[in-house]
Coordinates of C-alpha atoms in Angstrom, one line a residue:
Chain A
X594 CA 8.9 42.4 13.5
X595 CA 5.8 44.1 11.6
X596 CA 2.7 44.1 13.6
X597 CA 0.8 42.0 11.0
X598 CA 3.8 39.6 10.6
X599 CA 3.5 38.9 14.3
X600 CA -0.2 37.9 14.0
X601 CA 0.5 35.8 10.9
X602 CA 3.1 34.0 12.8
X603 CA 0.7 33.1 15.5
X604 CA -1.9 31.8 12.9
X605 CA 0.7 29.8 11.0
X606 CA 2.1 28.4 14.2
X607 CA -1.3 27.3 15.4
X608 CA -2.6 25.8 11.9
X609 CA -1.8 22.2 11.4
X610 CA -2.6 22.8 7.6
X611 CA -0.9 25.0 5.0
X612 CA -2.9 28.4 5.2
X613 CA -3.8 30.4 1.9
X614 CA -3.0 34.0 2.0
X615 CA -6.7 35.0 1.7
X616 CA -7.8 32.9 4.7
X617 CA -5.1 34.9 6.8
X618 CA -6.4 38.0 5.4
X619 CA -10.0 37.3 6.4
X620 CA -8.9 36.3 10.0
X621 CA -6.7 39.4 10.5
X622 CA -9.2 41.7 8.7
X623 CA -6.9 43.0 6.4
X624 CA -6.3 42.9 2.5
X625 CA -4.5 39.8 0.9
X626 CA -2.0 42.4 -0.4
X627 CA -1.0 43.3 3.3
X628 CA -0.6 39.6 4.1
X629 CA 1.6 39.1 1.1
X630 CA 3.8 42.0 2.2
X631 CA 3.9 40.9 5.8
X632 CA 4.8 37.3 4.7
X633 CA 7.6 38.6 2.8
X634 CA 9.0 40.1 6.1
X635 CA 8.3 36.8 7.9
X636 CA 10.4 34.8 5.1
X637 CA 13.2 37.1 5.5
X638 CA 13.1 36.6 9.4
X639 CA 12.7 32.8 8.9
X640 CA 15.5 31.7 6.8
X641 CA 17.0 28.3 7.9
X642 CA 20.2 29.8 9.1
X643 CA 18.5 31.9 11.8
X644 CA 15.7 29.6 13.0
X645 CA 15.0 25.8 13.6
X646 CA 11.8 26.1 11.4
X647 CA 11.4 27.6 7.9
X648 CA 8.3 28.9 5.9
X649 CA 7.2 26.8 3.1
X650 CA 4.9 27.2 0.3
X651 CA 3.0 23.9 0.1
X652 CA -0.3 22.4 -0.6
X653 CA -2.1 25.6 -1.6
X654 CA -0.7 27.8 1.5
X655 CA 1.9 28.8 3.7
X656 CA 3.3 26.6 6.5
X657 CA 6.0 26.3 9.1
X658 CA 8.3 23.1 8.7
X659 CA 11.3 22.0 10.7
X660 CA 14.5 23.0 9.1
X661 CA 16.0 20.0 7.6
X662 CA 19.0 20.0 9.6
X663 CA 17.1 19.8 12.9
X664 CA 14.7 16.9 11.7
X665 CA 17.0 14.1 13.1
X666 CA 16.8 15.7 16.6
X667 CA 12.9 16.0 16.3
X668 CA 12.5 12.4 15.2
X669 CA 14.7 11.2 18.2
X670 CA 12.2 13.2 20.5
X671 CA 9.0 12.1 18.9
X672 CA 9.8 8.7 17.7
X673 CA 8.1 9.6 14.3
X674 CA 9.6 7.7 11.5
X675 CA 10.1 8.6 7.8
X676 CA 7.3 7.3 5.7
X677 CA 8.3 4.0 4.1
X678 CA 9.5 4.5 0.6
X679 CA 7.1 3.7 -2.4
X680 CA 7.9 0.9 -4.5
X681 CA 8.0 1.4 -8.3
X682 CA 4.5 0.2 -8.8
X683 CA 3.1 2.5 -6.4
X684 CA 4.8 5.7 -7.7
X685 CA 3.6 4.7 -11.2
X686 CA -0.1 4.3 -9.9
X687 CA 0.4 7.6 -7.9
X688 CA 1.8 9.2 -11.2
X689 CA -1.4 8.1 -13.1
X690 CA -3.8 9.4 -10.5
X691 CA -1.9 12.7 -10.1
X692 CA -2.0 13.4 -13.8
X693 CA -5.5 11.9 -14.8
X694 CA -7.5 12.5 -11.8
X695 CA -10.2 11.8 -10.9
X696 CA -9.4 8.3 -12.2
X697 CA -11.3 4.8 -11.7
X698 CA -9.4 1.6 -10.9
X699 CA -10.1 0.4 -14.4
X700 CA -8.6 3.6 -16.2
X701 CA -5.5 3.3 -14.2
X702 CA -5.4 -0.5 -14.9
X703 CA -5.5 0.4 -18.6
X704 CA -2.8 3.0 -18.5
X705 CA -0.4 0.6 -16.6
X706 CA -1.3 -2.7 -18.3
X707 CA -1.9 -4.5 -15.0
X708 CA -4.5 -4.5 -12.1
X709 CA -4.1 -1.6 -9.9
X710 CA -6.4 -2.5 -7.1
X711 CA -3.6 -3.4 -4.8
X712 CA -1.6 -0.3 -5.4
X713 CA -4.7 2.1 -5.1
X714 CA -5.7 0.5 -1.8
X715 CA -2.1 0.8 -0.4
X716 CA -1.9 4.6 -1.6
X717 CA -5.1 5.3 0.1
X718 CA -4.0 3.7 3.3
X719 CA -0.8 5.7 3.2
X720 CA -3.2 8.8 2.8
X721 CA -1.7 9.8 -0.7
X722 CA -4.8 9.1 -2.6
X723 CA -8.5 9.8 -1.8
X724 CA -11.8 8.4 -3.0
X725 CA -13.6 11.2 -4.5
X726 CA -17.3 10.0 -5.1
X727 CA -18.2 7.8 -8.0
X728 CA -18.1 8.1 -11.6
X729 CA -21.6 8.5 -13.3
X730 CA -21.0 5.5 -15.7
X731 CA -22.3 1.9 -15.3
X732 CA -21.3 0.3 -12.1
X733 CA -20.6 3.6 -10.5
X734 CA -16.9 2.9 -9.9
X735 CA -15.0 4.8 -7.3
X736 CA -12.9 7.9 -8.4
X737 CA -9.5 8.4 -7.1
X738 CA -7.6 11.9 -6.6
X739 CA -4.7 13.1 -4.8
X740 CA -5.1 15.1 -1.6
X741 CA -3.2 17.6 0.6
X742 CA -0.9 14.9 1.9
X743 CA 0.4 14.1 -1.6
X744 CA 1.2 17.8 -2.2
X745 CA 3.1 18.1 1.3
X746 CA 5.0 14.9 0.9
X747 CA 6.2 15.7 -2.7
X748 CA 6.9 19.3 -1.7
X749 CA 4.3 20.8 -4.3
X750 CA 2.3 24.1 -4.1
X751 CA -0.4 22.7 -6.2
X752 CA -1.1 20.2 -8.9
X753 CA -0.2 22.7 -11.5
X754 CA 3.4 22.6 -10.2
X755 CA 3.6 19.1 -11.6
X756 CA 5.6 19.3 -14.9
X757 CA 3.5 18.8 -18.1
X758 CA 3.2 15.3 -19.0
X759 CA 4.6 16.0 -22.5
X760 CA 8.0 16.5 -21.0
X761 CA 8.1 13.0 -20.0
X762 CA 7.4 11.8 -23.8
X763 CA 9.7 9.4 -25.3
X764 CA 12.1 10.9 -27.7
X765 CA 11.3 10.8 -31.4
X766 CA 14.2 8.7 -32.1
X767 CA 13.0 6.1 -29.4
X768 CA 9.6 6.1 -30.8
X769 CA 10.8 5.2 -34.2
X770 CA 13.0 2.4 -32.9
X771 CA 9.7 0.9 -31.0
X772 CA 7.6 1.5 -34.2
X773 CA 10.3 -0.3 -36.3
X774 CA 10.3 -3.1 -34.0
X775 CA 6.6 -3.4 -33.9
X776 CA 6.3 -3.1 -37.7
X777 CA 8.8 -6.0 -38.2
X778 CA 6.8 -8.1 -35.9
X779 CA 3.6 -7.4 -38.0
X780 CA 5.7 -8.2 -40.9
X781 CA 6.7 -11.6 -39.6
X782 CA 3.2 -12.5 -38.7
X783 CA 1.7 -11.6 -42.1
X784 CA 4.4 -13.8 -43.6
Chain B
X1206 CA 6.5 -13.5 -9.9
X1207 CA 6.8 -17.1 -10.5
X1208 CA 10.6 -16.5 -11.3
X1209 CA 11.2 -15.6 -7.7
X1210 CA 9.2 -18.5 -6.6
X1211 CA 11.4 -20.7 -8.5
X1212 CA 14.7 -19.2 -7.5
X1213 CA 13.9 -19.9 -3.6
X1214 CA 12.4 -23.4 -4.3
X1215 CA 14.2 -26.5 -3.1
X1216 CA 15.2 -28.6 -6.1
X1217 CA 12.8 -31.3 -7.1
X1218 CA 14.7 -34.1 -8.5
X1219 CA 13.4 -36.2 -11.2
X1220 CA 14.3 -36.9 -14.8
X1221 CA 12.4 -36.0 -17.7
X1222 CA 12.4 -37.4 -21.2
X1223 CA 10.6 -34.8 -23.6
X1224 CA 10.8 -34.1 -27.2
X1225 CA 12.7 -30.9 -26.6
X1226 CA 14.5 -31.9 -23.5
X1227 CA 16.2 -34.8 -21.9
X1228 CA 17.5 -34.4 -18.2
X1229 CA 16.6 -33.4 -14.7
X1230 CA 13.4 -31.2 -14.2
X1231 CA 15.3 -28.5 -12.3
X1232 CA 17.7 -28.0 -15.5
X1233 CA 14.5 -27.7 -17.7
X1234 CA 13.1 -25.0 -15.2
X1235 CA 16.3 -23.0 -15.4
X1236 CA 16.7 -23.3 -19.2
X1237 CA 13.2 -22.0 -19.6
X1238 CA 13.8 -19.1 -17.2
X1239 CA 16.8 -18.2 -19.1
X1240 CA 14.8 -18.3 -22.5
X1241 CA 17.0 -21.3 -23.6
X1242 CA 14.0 -23.2 -24.1
X1243 CA 10.8 -21.8 -25.4
X1244 CA 7.9 -22.6 -23.0
X1245 CA 5.7 -23.1 -26.1
X1246 CA 7.7 -26.2 -26.8
X1247 CA 7.0 -27.8 -23.6
X1248 CA 4.0 -30.0 -22.8
X1249 CA 3.3 -29.0 -19.1
X1250 CA 0.6 -32.0 -19.0
X1251 CA 3.5 -34.3 -20.1
X1252 CA 5.6 -33.3 -17.2
X1253 CA 2.9 -33.9 -14.8
X1254 CA 2.2 -37.3 -16.2
X1255 CA 5.9 -38.3 -15.7
X1256 CA 6.0 -36.9 -12.4
X1257 CA 3.0 -39.0 -11.5
X1258 CA 4.8 -42.0 -12.9
X1259 CA 7.6 -41.3 -10.9
X1260 CA 5.7 -41.2 -7.8
X1261 CA 4.1 -44.6 -8.7
X1262 CA 7.4 -45.8 -9.2
X1263 CA 9.1 -44.8 -6.1
X1264 CA 6.2 -46.3 -4.2
X1265 CA 6.4 -43.5 -1.4
X1266 CA 4.8 -40.0 -1.2
X1267 CA 7.1 -37.2 -0.2
X1268 CA 4.8 -34.3 0.6
X1269 CA 7.5 -31.6 0.7
X1270 CA 9.0 -32.6 -2.8
X1271 CA 5.5 -33.0 -4.2
X1272 CA 4.4 -29.6 -2.9
X1273 CA 7.5 -28.0 -4.5
X1274 CA 6.6 -29.8 -7.8
X1275 CA 3.1 -28.3 -7.7
X1276 CA 4.6 -24.7 -7.0
X1277 CA 6.8 -25.0 -9.9
X1278 CA 4.4 -26.5 -12.4
X1279 CA 2.0 -23.9 -11.3
X1280 CA 4.7 -21.2 -12.0
X1281 CA 5.2 -22.7 -15.4
X1282 CA 1.4 -22.6 -16.2
X1283 CA 1.1 -19.0 -15.2
X1284 CA 4.1 -18.1 -17.5
X1285 CA 2.5 -20.1 -20.2
X1286 CA -1.1 -18.6 -19.7
X1287 CA 0.4 -15.2 -19.7
X1288 CA 1.8 -15.8 -23.2
X1289 CA -1.6 -16.9 -24.3
X1290 CA -3.3 -13.9 -22.9
X1291 CA -0.7 -11.7 -24.9
X1292 CA -1.5 -13.9 -28.0
X1293 CA -5.2 -13.0 -27.5
X1294 CA -4.6 -9.3 -27.3
X1295 CA -2.6 -9.8 -30.4
X1296 CA -5.1 -11.8 -32.0
X1297 CA -7.6 -8.9 -31.2
X1298 CA -5.5 -6.6 -33.0
X1299 CA -4.8 -8.9 -35.9
X1300 CA -8.4 -8.3 -37.0
X1301 CA -6.9 -5.0 -38.0
X1302 CA -4.5 -4.4 -40.7
X1303 CA -1.1 -5.4 -38.9
X1304 CA 0.4 -2.1 -39.5
X1305 CA -2.5 -0.4 -37.8
X1306 CA -2.3 -2.9 -34.9
X1307 CA 1.4 -1.9 -34.7
X1308 CA 0.4 1.7 -34.5
X1309 CA -2.1 1.1 -31.8
X1310 CA 0.4 -0.8 -29.7
X1311 CA 2.9 1.9 -30.1
X1312 CA 0.4 4.6 -28.9
X1313 CA -0.1 2.5 -25.9
X1314 CA 3.3 2.0 -25.1
X1315 CA 4.3 5.7 -25.7
X1316 CA 1.4 6.6 -23.3
X1317 CA 2.6 4.2 -20.6
X1318 CA 6.3 5.0 -20.8
X1319 CA 5.1 8.7 -20.0
X1320 CA 3.9 7.7 -16.5
X1321 CA 6.8 5.3 -15.9
X1322 CA 9.0 8.5 -16.5
X1323 CA 6.8 10.6 -14.3
X1324 CA 7.2 7.8 -11.6
X1325 CA 11.0 8.3 -11.6
X1326 CA 10.5 12.0 -11.2
X1327 CA 8.2 11.6 -8.4
X1328 CA 10.8 9.4 -6.6
X1329 CA 13.2 12.1 -6.7
X1330 CA 10.9 14.6 -5.2
X1331 CA 9.8 12.0 -2.5
X1332 CA 13.5 11.6 -1.6
X1333 CA 14.0 15.2 -1.2
X1334 CA 10.5 16.3 0.7
X1335 CA 8.9 13.2 2.1
X1336 CA 11.0 13.2 5.4
X1337 CA 10.0 16.9 6.1
X1338 CA 8.3 17.6 9.5
X1339 CA 5.3 19.5 9.9
X1340 CA 3.4 20.7 13.0
X1341 CA 0.4 18.5 13.6
X1342 CA -0.9 19.6 17.1
X1343 CA -4.6 20.5 17.7
X1344 CA -5.6 23.9 18.4
X1345 CA -5.9 24.4 22.3
X1346 CA -9.8 24.5 23.1
X1347 CA -9.2 28.1 24.5
X1348 CA -8.4 29.3 20.9
X1349 CA -11.3 27.6 19.1
X1350 CA -14.1 29.9 18.5
X1351 CA -16.7 27.2 18.0
X1352 CA -15.9 24.5 20.3
X1353 CA -16.2 21.1 18.9
X1354 CA -19.9 20.0 19.4
X1355 CA -20.3 17.4 22.2
X1356 CA -21.5 14.0 20.9
X1357 CA -21.2 15.0 17.3
X1358 CA -20.6 11.5 16.5
X1359 CA -22.4 8.4 17.7
X1360 CA -20.4 6.3 20.1
X1361 CA -22.1 3.2 18.6
X1362 CA -19.9 3.6 15.5
X1363 CA -16.5 2.7 17.3
X1364 CA -17.6 -0.9 18.4
X1365 CA -19.3 -1.3 15.0
X1366 CA -15.8 -0.5 13.4
X1367 CA -13.8 -2.6 15.8
X1368 CA -15.9 -5.7 15.9
X1369 CA -15.2 -7.0 12.4
X1370 CA -11.3 -6.5 12.9
X1371 CA -11.6 -8.6 16.0
X1372 CA -13.8 -11.4 14.9
X1373 CA -11.9 -14.6 14.3
X1374 CA -12.1 -15.3 10.6
X1375 CA -14.6 -18.1 9.5
X1376 CA -13.0 -21.6 9.2
X1377 CA -12.1 -21.9 5.5
X1378 CA -14.7 -24.1 3.7
X1379 CA -13.0 -27.2 2.6
X1380 CA -15.8 -29.4 1.7
X1381 CA -15.3 -28.8 -1.8
X1382 CA -11.7 -30.3 -1.3
X1383 CA -13.3 -33.4 0.5
X1384 CA -15.7 -33.7 -2.4
X1385 CA -12.6 -33.9 -4.7
X1386 CA -11.0 -36.7 -2.7
X1387 CA -14.1 -38.9 -2.7
X1388 CA -14.9 -38.2 -6.3
X1389 CA -11.4 -39.0 -7.7
X1390 CA -12.0 -42.6 -6.4
X1391 CA -15.4 -42.8 -7.6
X1392 CA -14.4 -41.4 -11.0
X1393 CA -11.5 -44.0 -11.3
X1394 CA -14.2 -46.8 -10.5
X1395 CA -16.4 -45.4 -13.3
X1396 CA -13.6 -45.1 -15.9
X1397 CA -12.4 -48.6 -15.3
X1398 CA -15.8 -49.9 -15.9
X1399 CA -16.2 -48.3 -19.0
X1400 CA -12.6 -49.2 -20.0
X1401 CA -13.5 -52.8 -19.1
X1402 CA -16.7 -52.7 -21.0
X1403 CA -15.5 -50.8 -24.3
X1404 CA -11.7 -51.2 -24.3
X1405 CA -11.3 -47.7 -25.7
X1406 CA -13.2 -44.2 -25.1
X1407 CA -12.4 -40.6 -25.6
X1408 CA -11.9 -38.1 -23.0
X1409 CA -14.8 -35.8 -24.6
X1410 CA -17.3 -38.9 -24.6
X1411 CA -16.9 -39.5 -20.7
X1412 CA -16.2 -36.0 -19.3
X1413 CA -18.8 -34.3 -17.3
X1414 CA -20.0 -30.8 -18.1
X1415 CA -18.8 -29.2 -14.7
X1416 CA -15.1 -27.9 -15.1
X1417 CA -14.2 -29.2 -11.8
X1418 CA -15.5 -32.5 -12.4
X1419 CA -13.8 -32.6 -15.8
X1420 CA -10.4 -31.8 -14.0
X1421 CA -11.3 -34.8 -11.6
X1422 CA -11.9 -37.0 -14.7
X1423 CA -8.4 -35.8 -16.1
X1424 CA -6.8 -36.7 -13.0
X1425 CA -8.3 -40.1 -13.0
X1426 CA -7.1 -40.7 -16.4
X1427 CA -3.4 -39.9 -15.5
X1428 CA -3.9 -42.4 -12.6
X1429 CA -5.1 -45.1 -15.1
X1430 CA -2.1 -44.1 -17.4
X1431 CA 0.3 -44.1 -14.5
X1432 CA -1.0 -47.3 -13.1
X1433 CA -0.4 -48.9 -16.6
X1434 CA -4.0 -49.6 -17.0
X1435 CA -4.5 -47.5 -19.9
X1436 CA -2.7 -45.8 -22.9
X1437 CA -3.4 -42.1 -23.7
X1438 CA -3.2 -40.7 -27.1
X1439 CA -3.7 -37.4 -28.7
X1440 CA -3.6 -36.9 -32.4
X1441 CA -3.1 -33.4 -32.4
X1442 CA -2.4 -30.4 -30.0
X1443 CA -5.4 -29.7 -28.0
X1444 CA -7.3 -32.6 -29.6
X1445 CA -9.3 -35.1 -28.1
X1446 CA -7.7 -37.8 -25.8
X1447 CA -8.1 -41.5 -26.7
X1448 CA -8.0 -43.8 -24.0
X1449 CA -7.3 -47.5 -24.6
X1450 CA -7.2 -50.4 -22.4
X1451 CA -3.7 -52.2 -22.0
X1452 CA -4.6 -55.8 -22.6
X1453 CA -2.3 -57.4 -20.1
X1454 CA -1.1 -56.0 -17.0
X1455 CA 2.3 -54.2 -18.0
X1456 CA 5.2 -52.8 -16.1
X1457 CA 4.8 -48.9 -15.7
X1458 CA 8.0 -48.5 -17.6
X1459 CA 6.6 -50.2 -20.8
X1460 CA 3.7 -48.1 -20.9
X1461 CA 5.5 -44.8 -21.5
Chain C
X295 CA 20.9 32.4 16.7
X296 CA 22.9 29.7 18.8
X297 CA 22.9 26.4 17.1
X298 CA 21.5 24.5 19.8
X299 CA 18.7 27.1 20.2
X300 CA 17.7 26.6 16.7
X301 CA 17.4 22.7 17.4
X302 CA 15.5 23.4 20.7
X303 CA 13.1 25.7 18.6
X304 CA 12.5 22.9 16.2
X305 CA 11.6 20.6 19.0
X306 CA 9.4 22.9 20.8
X307 CA 7.5 23.9 17.6
X308 CA 6.8 20.2 16.6
X309 CA 5.8 19.0 20.4
X310 CA 2.2 18.8 21.6
X311 CA 3.0 19.0 25.2
X312 CA 5.6 21.1 27.3
X313 CA 9.2 19.7 27.3
X314 CA 11.1 19.2 30.3
X315 CA 14.9 20.5 29.5
X316 CA 16.3 16.8 30.2
X317 CA 14.1 15.4 27.6
X318 CA 15.4 18.0 25.0
X319 CA 18.9 17.4 26.2
X320 CA 18.4 13.5 25.5
X321 CA 17.1 14.3 22.0
X322 CA 19.9 16.7 21.3
X323 CA 22.7 14.6 22.7
X324 CA 23.9 17.4 25.0
X325 CA 23.9 18.4 28.8
X326 CA 20.9 19.8 30.6
X327 CA 23.1 22.7 31.4
X328 CA 23.7 23.4 27.7
X329 CA 19.7 23.3 27.0
X330 CA 19.1 25.7 29.9
X331 CA 21.7 28.1 28.3
X332 CA 20.3 27.9 24.8
X333 CA 16.7 28.1 26.3
X334 CA 17.8 31.6 28.0
X335 CA 18.9 32.6 24.3
X336 CA 15.5 31.7 22.9
X337 CA 13.6 33.3 25.7
X338 CA 15.3 36.7 24.7
X339 CA 14.3 36.2 21.2
X340 CA 10.7 35.2 21.7
X341 CA 9.4 38.0 23.7
X342 CA 5.9 39.0 23.1
X343 CA 6.9 42.1 21.4
X344 CA 9.0 40.5 18.8
X345 CA 6.8 37.5 17.8
X346 CA 3.3 36.1 17.6
X347 CA 4.3 33.1 19.8
X348 CA 6.1 33.1 23.1
X349 CA 8.0 30.6 25.4
X350 CA 6.0 29.8 28.6
X351 CA 6.9 27.4 31.4
X352 CA 4.2 24.8 32.0
X353 CA 4.0 22.0 34.2
X354 CA 7.6 21.4 34.4
X355 CA 8.4 21.9 30.8
X356 CA 8.6 24.4 28.2
X357 CA 6.2 25.2 25.4
X358 CA 5.5 27.6 22.7
X359 CA 2.0 29.4 23.0
X360 CA 0.2 32.0 20.9
X361 CA 0.9 35.5 22.2
X362 CA -2.2 36.8 24.0
X363 CA -2.8 39.8 21.7
X364 CA -3.0 37.4 18.7
X365 CA -5.5 35.1 20.4
X366 CA -8.3 36.8 18.7
X367 CA -7.1 36.2 15.1
X368 CA -6.6 32.5 15.9
X369 CA -10.2 32.5 17.1
X370 CA -11.3 34.0 13.8
X371 CA -9.4 31.5 11.7
X372 CA -10.6 28.4 13.6
X373 CA -14.2 29.5 13.3
X374 CA -13.9 28.3 9.7
X375 CA -12.4 24.9 10.6
X376 CA -14.4 22.1 9.3
X377 CA -16.2 19.5 11.5
X378 CA -14.7 16.3 12.4
X379 CA -15.5 13.9 9.5
X380 CA -13.7 10.6 10.0
X381 CA -13.1 8.4 6.9
X382 CA -13.8 4.6 7.6
X383 CA -9.8 4.2 7.9
X384 CA -9.7 7.0 10.6
X385 CA -12.8 5.6 12.6
X386 CA -11.5 2.1 12.4
X387 CA -8.0 3.1 13.9
X388 CA -9.7 5.3 16.5
X389 CA -11.7 2.2 17.6
X390 CA -8.7 0.2 17.8
X391 CA -7.1 2.9 20.2
X392 CA -10.2 3.3 22.1
X393 CA -10.9 -0.1 23.1
X394 CA -7.3 -1.6 23.2
X395 CA -5.3 1.5 24.5
X396 CA -2.5 2.0 25.1
X397 CA -1.4 0.5 21.8
X398 CA 1.7 1.1 19.7
X399 CA 1.8 1.8 15.9
X400 CA 2.7 -1.8 15.4
X401 CA -0.1 -3.3 17.4
X402 CA -2.7 -1.0 15.7
X403 CA -1.4 -2.3 12.2
X404 CA -1.5 -5.8 13.5
X405 CA -5.2 -5.6 14.5
X406 CA -6.0 -3.7 11.5
X407 CA -3.9 -5.7 9.1
X408 CA -2.6 -2.5 7.3
X409 CA -0.1 0.1 8.3
X410 CA -1.7 2.6 10.5
X411 CA 1.2 5.4 10.6
X412 CA -0.9 8.0 8.5
X413 CA -4.1 7.3 10.3
X414 CA -2.6 7.7 13.6
X415 CA -0.8 10.9 12.8
X416 CA -4.1 12.2 11.4
X417 CA -6.0 11.3 14.5
X418 CA -3.3 13.0 16.5
X419 CA -3.6 16.2 14.5
X420 CA -7.3 16.2 15.4
X421 CA -6.6 15.8 19.0
X422 CA -8.6 12.4 19.1
X423 CA -5.5 10.3 20.0
X424 CA -2.5 11.4 22.3
X425 CA 1.0 10.1 22.8
X426 CA 1.1 8.5 26.4
X427 CA 4.8 7.7 26.9
X428 CA 6.7 4.9 25.3
X429 CA 6.5 1.2 25.7
X430 CA 9.2 -0.6 27.7
X431 CA 10.2 -2.6 24.7
X432 CA 13.2 -2.6 22.2
X433 CA 13.0 0.6 20.1
X434 CA 10.7 2.2 23.0
X435 CA 7.6 2.5 20.6
X436 CA 5.2 5.3 21.4
X437 CA 2.1 4.2 23.2
X438 CA -1.2 5.9 21.8
X439 CA -4.4 6.5 23.8
X440 CA -7.4 8.5 23.6
X441 CA -7.9 12.0 25.1
X442 CA -10.6 14.2 26.4
X443 CA -11.4 15.5 23.1
X444 CA -12.3 12.1 21.9
X445 CA -14.8 11.6 24.8
X446 CA -16.4 14.8 24.0
X447 CA -16.7 14.1 20.2
X448 CA -18.5 10.9 21.1
X449 CA -20.5 12.2 23.9
X450 CA -18.9 10.1 26.6
X451 CA -18.1 11.0 29.9
X452 CA -15.4 8.2 30.5
X453 CA -14.0 5.4 28.7
X454 CA -16.3 3.0 30.7
X455 CA -19.1 4.4 28.8
X456 CA -17.7 2.9 25.5
X457 CA -20.4 0.7 24.1
X458 CA -19.9 -2.9 24.9
X459 CA -18.5 -5.0 22.1
X460 CA -20.9 -8.0 23.1
X461 CA -23.7 -6.7 21.2
X462 CA -21.3 -7.4 18.1
X463 CA -21.4 -10.9 19.1
X464 CA -18.1 -10.5 20.7
X465 CA -17.5 -11.8 24.3
X466 CA -15.7 -9.5 26.6
X467 CA -13.4 -12.5 27.1
X468 CA -12.4 -12.4 23.4
X469 CA -11.5 -8.6 23.5
X470 CA -9.4 -9.5 26.8
X471 CA -7.8 -12.4 24.9
X472 CA -6.7 -9.9 21.9
X473 CA -5.5 -7.4 24.4
X474 CA -3.6 -10.0 26.2
X475 CA -2.1 -11.3 22.8
X476 CA -0.9 -7.7 22.0
X477 CA 0.7 -7.5 25.4
X478 CA 2.2 -10.8 25.0
X479 CA 3.5 -9.7 21.7
X480 CA 5.2 -6.7 23.4
X481 CA 6.6 -9.1 25.9
X482 CA 8.2 -11.3 23.1
X483 CA 9.7 -8.3 21.6
X484 CA 11.3 -7.3 24.9
X485 CA 12.7 -10.6 25.4

């Protein structure tokens, strides 16, 4: 293996967080370009078929993860459980925080139409959202944002990898149908 | 959601005779949940009054059944109050031109639907990635350039964090409940005196300012009614209640 | 690589302590002889010349360790590590472990009233709590306790130096009662 690749392997093994290439370059005293090249070597070596661990690009850096087909053995050994599934309410709240961050509790509630206090607390306890200071508005409400664990658990390199919100818009025909229904209601009320 | 509470509840057996419905209470609940009866049409206060009558009739107090009844009525009230709130929002929008109001609502629905769809997409990603295992082992001290400073955090922070978790929660303050129990009896006595002196009065005239006290007064009225001591009348929806003395002791059934 | 060797690689990669071959055999559902054979394969692959980490035999078990010539790179990387800042949730969980240890995840959740999976994982990652075997109850849940890094961070020579809870208007008897209740719960689960 390439000498620099060996050194990166050691860094990636020891670090419990994904490492950005420039941090690895600083530690090894080389250029980021050299790191990128050596990483490409490592990626070839660590394909799932050959090793029990694979390289993953996640949460702003590179990290080793257990190959998916070896995960069950590891769980038997460590007793680590899969994280509990998220309820629809939690997923919805998480979606609001992910796209609109930083958001206050009131802003999340306004989008969802229901109080989101419990959902935000539960997401915070699961390490999926974090408090990020307070808004500079009356009452100084807490601002919530997503953190590294959110990116890791959803397999995202960065927030930019989230598809644009517009892609989730209703179809024009669906909007028209709702509009027609609402205007019909308005008409009835006027009558 | 109240619907769940209703689904698991034990049946509460008693017959109702309302304008819109005539039959067992449980059937009424079922019909409301199935949207076959509009909850707007149902006077919850009337249901409560009938139940109190039933209790008076049977002469015994079944705590389990009554608790169930309270749960069901609370569920009905919640459903009804939600409708009221929706109405309020719509009223707010009604100040606008109805079409403009519809557009505003549409805007909100469209925006919300985006996040609902995102939640679905996130669920798929979660299924694929959340179970992945990453290494989370601390760096051996020999490989740390700067060893963690000793005593960086104050040890006193530990008991401070634990103590609130271990302390027994304070005994719930039930003094207000005790107050209620006493003042219901007092209130009954007061209303009986007024009823005896004046023969007729209105709820508004005798009800105290305090909301909790007003509720007690209302319960006392129901009690007078169920005991056959008074007749309650209301000219219009949400209007004042007129309370009149029943001249001779009457059978409970005759008062209804 | 040998299929079993891949699975062992995953176990060794994730484990925070050296693994005895029989534990690996139990996790993979195979014989210790098969593990020994696959380990021999791994040893050939992970020689210092080829990889930045090597296999070492320590204290009756096997573990991955950073190759000696890569240690300097790692030190340069960890020089940039952030200091230990504990969020209220982490501090609370750490206090539960410190005073009531050994505790299971379920017991920590019971005392705190919320799921503590993420918090315990995060503390483990920081080296402040350690796994100390498994409880002798159904499901054999992992027992957590504090380690030497914990003592150092809070400037304690031993657990006896933990500040008494009495100053917080809690009697030692009350703490004992809670500990007893946790253990009684464990008994009940076992029954």
